[in-house]
Amino acid sequence: MKKPLLVLSLIMISMIVNAQEIVLNLWEGTPPLQNDLGLEEKAVEEGIIRIENVQIPQIEVFLPSKQVRTGQAVVIFPGGGYHILAYDWEGRDFAKWLNTKGIVGIVVKYRLPDSKSLTDAKEVPLQDAQRAIRLARHYAEDWLIDPAKIGVMGFSAGGHLASTASTQYDHEVDRPKDAIDALSARPDFSILVYPVISFRDASAHSGSRRNLIGENASQELIDRFSGELNVTAETPPTFLVHAQDDGGVPIENSFLYYDALNAHNVPASLHIYPKGGHGFGFGLGKGPVAGWRDVLLDWMEDLK
């Protein structure tokens, strides 16, 4: 498949290939809805890698060996309350694990709405998420991906972004478009791990809501970014996992989204574990919740 000269130029500048790992900038030049203020990204490693103030959004693509590829790909959004990205704990580590199962893992370093460089901060994470999904489809042939088997996976606030990408995949803002924008941004399936879903008071994760839409957001904005209110019959099949003792994001978030999916006859699988807390990631050393990934793989196998 031939690529437009403009896209080839972008890739030659922004692609790093290291064995089966590829890094691509999401956008050519300054990303949309952003001013170039010379701000710098910050990455801190304290047990996990935390990234702040993303200025150059990227995808990091992990490819399994050709012999074991299933054709599935998962676009991964790390959590962090829309303030930081838990980039390895809820990103790279899962992409590498998916590789062992023959699945392409694509980690998104998306822009965070508290950056001073953004001109319409609330729109930017979704914009980056849509672009990442479209890039996965654009390179599907090169990366041996079935373009009809591209899902999203999000943790905590990243789960909110994944659910927003699953319910508002057609949402657009006024900006210059290129050939990649003609591709669908709809995920084929969605994996939501202890997700933030609702911005309504009873279930809201106040930090994520404040960072994305502000302290005194209108009811219209609160409803727009409450995933349970935006589910339709076209929302992709969804896998949800949450711990009952989650003290960070109330378990009601997963209940609300599951109920909305069920009401619209969207295939959904909800898994609740009594213990695990918030941010359990792989769940290692936390009892039965450590088995949630095996359940996920069975669900993904059934999607085929």
XYZ file of C-alpha atoms in Angstrom:
304
model
C 0.000 0.000 0.000
C 1.494 3.307 -1.053
C 1.549 6.143 1.472
C 1.149 9.842 0.567
C 4.440 11.718 0.344
C 3.411 13.933 3.260
C 2.878 10.948 5.515
C 6.144 9.339 4.437
C 7.959 12.537 5.337
C 6.355 12.542 8.778
C 7.290 8.931 9.397
C 10.893 9.348 8.295
C 11.261 12.133 10.852
C 9.383 10.581 13.751
C 9.826 6.797 13.518
C 12.295 4.866 15.612
C 12.631 1.150 14.920
C 14.234 -1.074 17.526
C 13.656 -4.767 16.850
C 9.861 -5.060 17.082
C 9.229 -1.618 18.575
C 8.144 1.464 16.620
C 7.585 5.018 17.861
C 5.485 7.417 15.783
C 4.409 11.005 16.373
C 0.631 11.294 16.128
C 0.757 14.577 14.263
C 3.053 16.358 11.822
C 4.462 19.545 13.319
C 2.607 21.259 16.142
C -0.438 19.123 17.078
C -3.921 20.601 16.586
C -5.412 22.716 19.390
C -1.937 23.497 20.679
C 0.432 26.473 20.640
C 4.170 25.934 20.528
C 5.241 27.597 23.782
C 8.507 25.744 24.121
C 7.221 23.713 27.071
C 8.915 20.455 27.931
C 7.554 17.058 28.848
C 8.558 15.668 32.232
C 9.150 11.988 32.977
C 9.882 10.729 36.482
C 10.632 7.143 37.474
C 9.674 6.386 41.077
C 8.714 2.739 41.048
C 6.743 3.437 37.868
C 7.323 5.895 35.024
C 5.117 8.979 35.356
C 4.901 11.334 32.387
C 3.574 14.901 32.687
C 2.948 17.818 30.319
C 3.059 15.835 27.070
C 3.852 18.173 24.169
C 4.564 15.673 21.387
C 1.904 12.939 21.527
C 3.082 9.593 20.200
C 2.253 5.952 19.849
C 4.708 3.245 20.826
C 3.978 0.087 18.857
C 5.031 -3.353 20.110
C 4.874 -6.069 17.477
C 4.898 -9.788 18.252
C 6.777 -12.121 15.958
C 4.979 -12.731 12.666
C 4.533 -16.430 13.364
C 2.208 -15.881 16.335
C 0.221 -12.777 15.369
C -3.536 -13.130 15.772
C -4.451 -10.055 13.721
C -5.739 -8.297 16.829
C -4.338 -4.993 18.074
C -5.026 -3.090 21.280
C -4.546 0.677 21.554
C -3.678 1.351 25.204
C -4.397 4.510 27.234
C -2.525 4.627 30.570
C -4.274 6.232 33.530
C -3.251 9.071 35.799
C -6.259 11.284 36.425
C -5.676 13.319 33.231
C -2.663 14.805 35.054
C 0.050 12.192 34.518
C 0.440 8.954 32.547
C 1.391 5.774 34.413
C 3.253 4.925 31.265
C 4.839 1.564 32.017
C 2.508 0.221 34.744
C -0.618 0.733 32.611
C 0.997 0.984 29.200
C 4.245 -0.596 28.079
C 4.012 -3.538 30.481
C 0.626 -4.507 29.070
C 1.734 -4.023 25.464
C 4.642 -6.399 26.035
C 2.346 -8.926 27.725
C -0.103 -8.758 24.814
C 2.827 -9.454 22.469
C 3.374 -12.796 24.185
C -0.181 -13.672 23.144
C 0.352 -12.663 19.509
C -1.476 -9.337 19.887
C -0.072 -5.984 18.744
C 0.128 -3.524 21.652
C 0.040 0.205 20.898
C 0.677 2.554 23.838
C -0.583 6.116 23.449
C 1.304 8.989 25.014
C -1.646 11.363 24.800
C -1.679 15.028 25.721
C -2.965 15.939 29.156
C -5.531 18.722 29.525
C -3.708 20.667 32.252
C -0.943 21.747 29.843
C -0.794 25.514 29.295
C 0.002 25.005 25.606
C -3.495 23.736 24.729
C -6.166 25.986 23.232
C -9.189 23.726 23.908
C -7.920 21.266 26.488
C -11.074 19.193 26.943
C -11.014 18.079 23.282
C -7.361 17.073 23.104
C -7.230 13.590 24.742
C -10.076 12.317 22.552
C -8.456 13.871 19.493
C -5.205 12.016 20.215
C -7.112 8.785 20.907
C -8.937 8.988 17.580
C -5.690 9.669 15.761
C -4.006 6.663 17.378
C -6.831 4.342 16.286
C -6.728 5.734 12.756
C -2.956 5.274 12.570
C -3.383 1.641 13.598
C -5.767 1.178 10.665
C -3.488 3.127 8.321
C -0.598 0.761 9.078
C -2.701 -2.381 9.451
C -1.181 -4.054 6.407
C 2.378 -3.198 7.427
C 1.877 -4.386 11.018
C -0.159 -7.497 10.040
C -3.256 -6.208 11.827
C -6.795 -7.028 10.779
C -8.350 -3.525 10.500
C -11.595 -4.965 11.868
C -9.856 -6.238 15.036
C -8.512 -3.023 16.570
C -9.638 -2.406 20.136
C -8.903 0.056 22.909
C -7.793 -0.553 26.485
C -7.799 2.051 29.245
C -7.018 2.195 32.932
C -8.728 4.570 35.375
C -8.775 7.983 33.601
C -7.395 6.127 30.584
C -10.522 3.990 30.868
C -12.564 7.171 30.688
C -10.708 8.095 27.503
C -11.234 4.600 26.067
C -14.970 4.777 26.835
C -15.158 8.260 25.298
C -13.383 6.977 22.178
C -15.920 4.120 22.105
C -18.967 6.388 22.324
C -17.766 9.589 20.603
C -15.595 8.184 17.827
C -17.350 10.425 15.265
C -16.895 13.623 17.280
C -14.782 16.167 15.411
C -13.504 19.692 15.960
C -12.600 22.202 13.274
C -9.001 21.572 12.190
C -6.992 20.750 9.053
C -7.515 17.161 7.890
C -5.342 14.676 6.016
C -5.866 11.278 4.391
C -5.576 9.438 7.719
C -8.611 11.336 9.024
C -10.767 9.592 6.409
C -10.317 6.291 8.279
C -12.721 5.157 10.968
C -11.855 5.974 14.587
C -14.377 3.490 15.974
C -12.759 0.761 18.096
C -13.875 -2.803 17.364
C -13.849 -3.671 21.070
C -13.133 -1.956 24.363
C -11.335 -3.092 27.537
C -11.981 -0.888 30.567
C -9.918 -1.515 33.700
C -11.161 0.170 36.914
C -12.436 2.942 34.624
C -13.642 6.419 35.348
C -16.950 6.569 33.466
C -19.334 9.104 34.961
C -18.678 12.766 35.735
C -21.962 13.009 37.610
C -21.625 13.716 41.325
C -22.539 10.327 42.765
C -19.824 8.418 40.924
C -17.409 11.057 39.684
C -13.667 10.845 40.141
C -13.295 14.526 40.996
C -9.653 14.819 39.926
C -10.272 13.459 36.427
C -13.363 15.615 35.997
C -11.625 18.777 37.218
C -8.551 18.211 35.040
C -10.554 17.515 31.885
C -13.510 19.925 32.014
C -12.740 22.281 34.897
C -14.052 22.961 38.373
C -17.341 24.624 37.375
C -18.276 22.768 34.200
C -21.749 23.115 32.743
C -24.229 20.284 33.014
C -23.961 19.880 29.256
C -20.222 19.178 29.518
C -20.672 16.878 32.512
C -23.218 14.843 30.563
C -21.131 14.801 27.389
C -18.203 13.266 29.251
C -20.279 10.797 31.262
C -19.835 7.641 29.230
C -22.973 5.895 30.459
C -25.099 8.636 28.870
C -23.512 8.278 25.444
C -23.758 4.541 24.802
C -25.654 3.553 21.655
C -26.290 0.320 19.807
C -23.105 1.088 17.838
C -20.848 1.160 20.916
C -18.304 -1.675 20.582
C -18.379 -4.862 22.695
C -16.833 -4.150 26.071
C -14.941 -5.969 28.825
C -14.977 -4.311 32.263
C -13.000 -5.218 35.380
C -13.089 -3.514 38.775
C -12.360 -4.267 42.435
C -15.101 -3.919 45.022
C -12.709 -2.223 47.444
C -11.571 0.419 44.934
C -11.124 3.543 47.042
C -10.116 5.754 44.116
C -12.768 5.226 41.442
C -16.137 4.018 42.768
C -17.194 0.630 41.449
C -20.487 2.230 40.368
C -18.672 3.565 37.304
C -18.389 0.079 35.829
C -21.970 -0.766 36.854
C -23.313 2.346 35.101
C -21.493 1.601 31.852
C -22.447 -2.071 31.898
C -26.115 -1.207 32.481
C -26.048 1.224 29.549
C -24.420 -1.361 27.280
C -26.952 -3.985 28.311
C -29.841 -1.585 27.706
C -28.627 -1.101 24.130
C -27.985 -4.821 23.550
C -24.225 -4.305 23.228
C -22.268 -7.453 24.175
C -20.575 -6.767 27.503
C -18.659 -8.722 30.130
C -18.377 -7.317 33.674
C -15.943 -8.809 36.206
C -15.882 -7.724 39.849
C -13.287 -8.895 42.363
C -13.744 -8.365 46.109
C -10.183 -7.103 46.603
C -7.557 -5.366 44.544
C -7.997 -1.695 45.353
C -7.389 0.933 42.708
C -4.614 0.711 40.159
C -3.992 -3.019 40.575
C -2.593 -3.350 37.036
C -1.632 -6.979 36.508
C -3.005 -7.761 39.958
C 0.045 -9.775 40.949
C 0.134 -10.608 44.660
C -3.413 -9.334 45.159
C -5.288 -12.629 45.218
C -7.888 -13.776 42.674
C -7.819 -10.469 40.791
C -4.461 -11.597 39.377
C -6.436 -13.944 37.112
C -8.392 -11.202 35.348
C -6.039 -11.237 32.349
C -6.770 -14.892 31.626
C -10.484 -14.084 31.612
C -9.776 -11.195 29.245
C -7.882 -13.427 26.825
C -10.802 -15.873 26.710
C -13.132 -12.967 25.951
C -10.848 -11.671 23.203
C -10.603 -15.160 21.709
C -14.385 -15.365 21.627
C -14.538 -12.060 19.696
C -12.884 -13.745 16.730
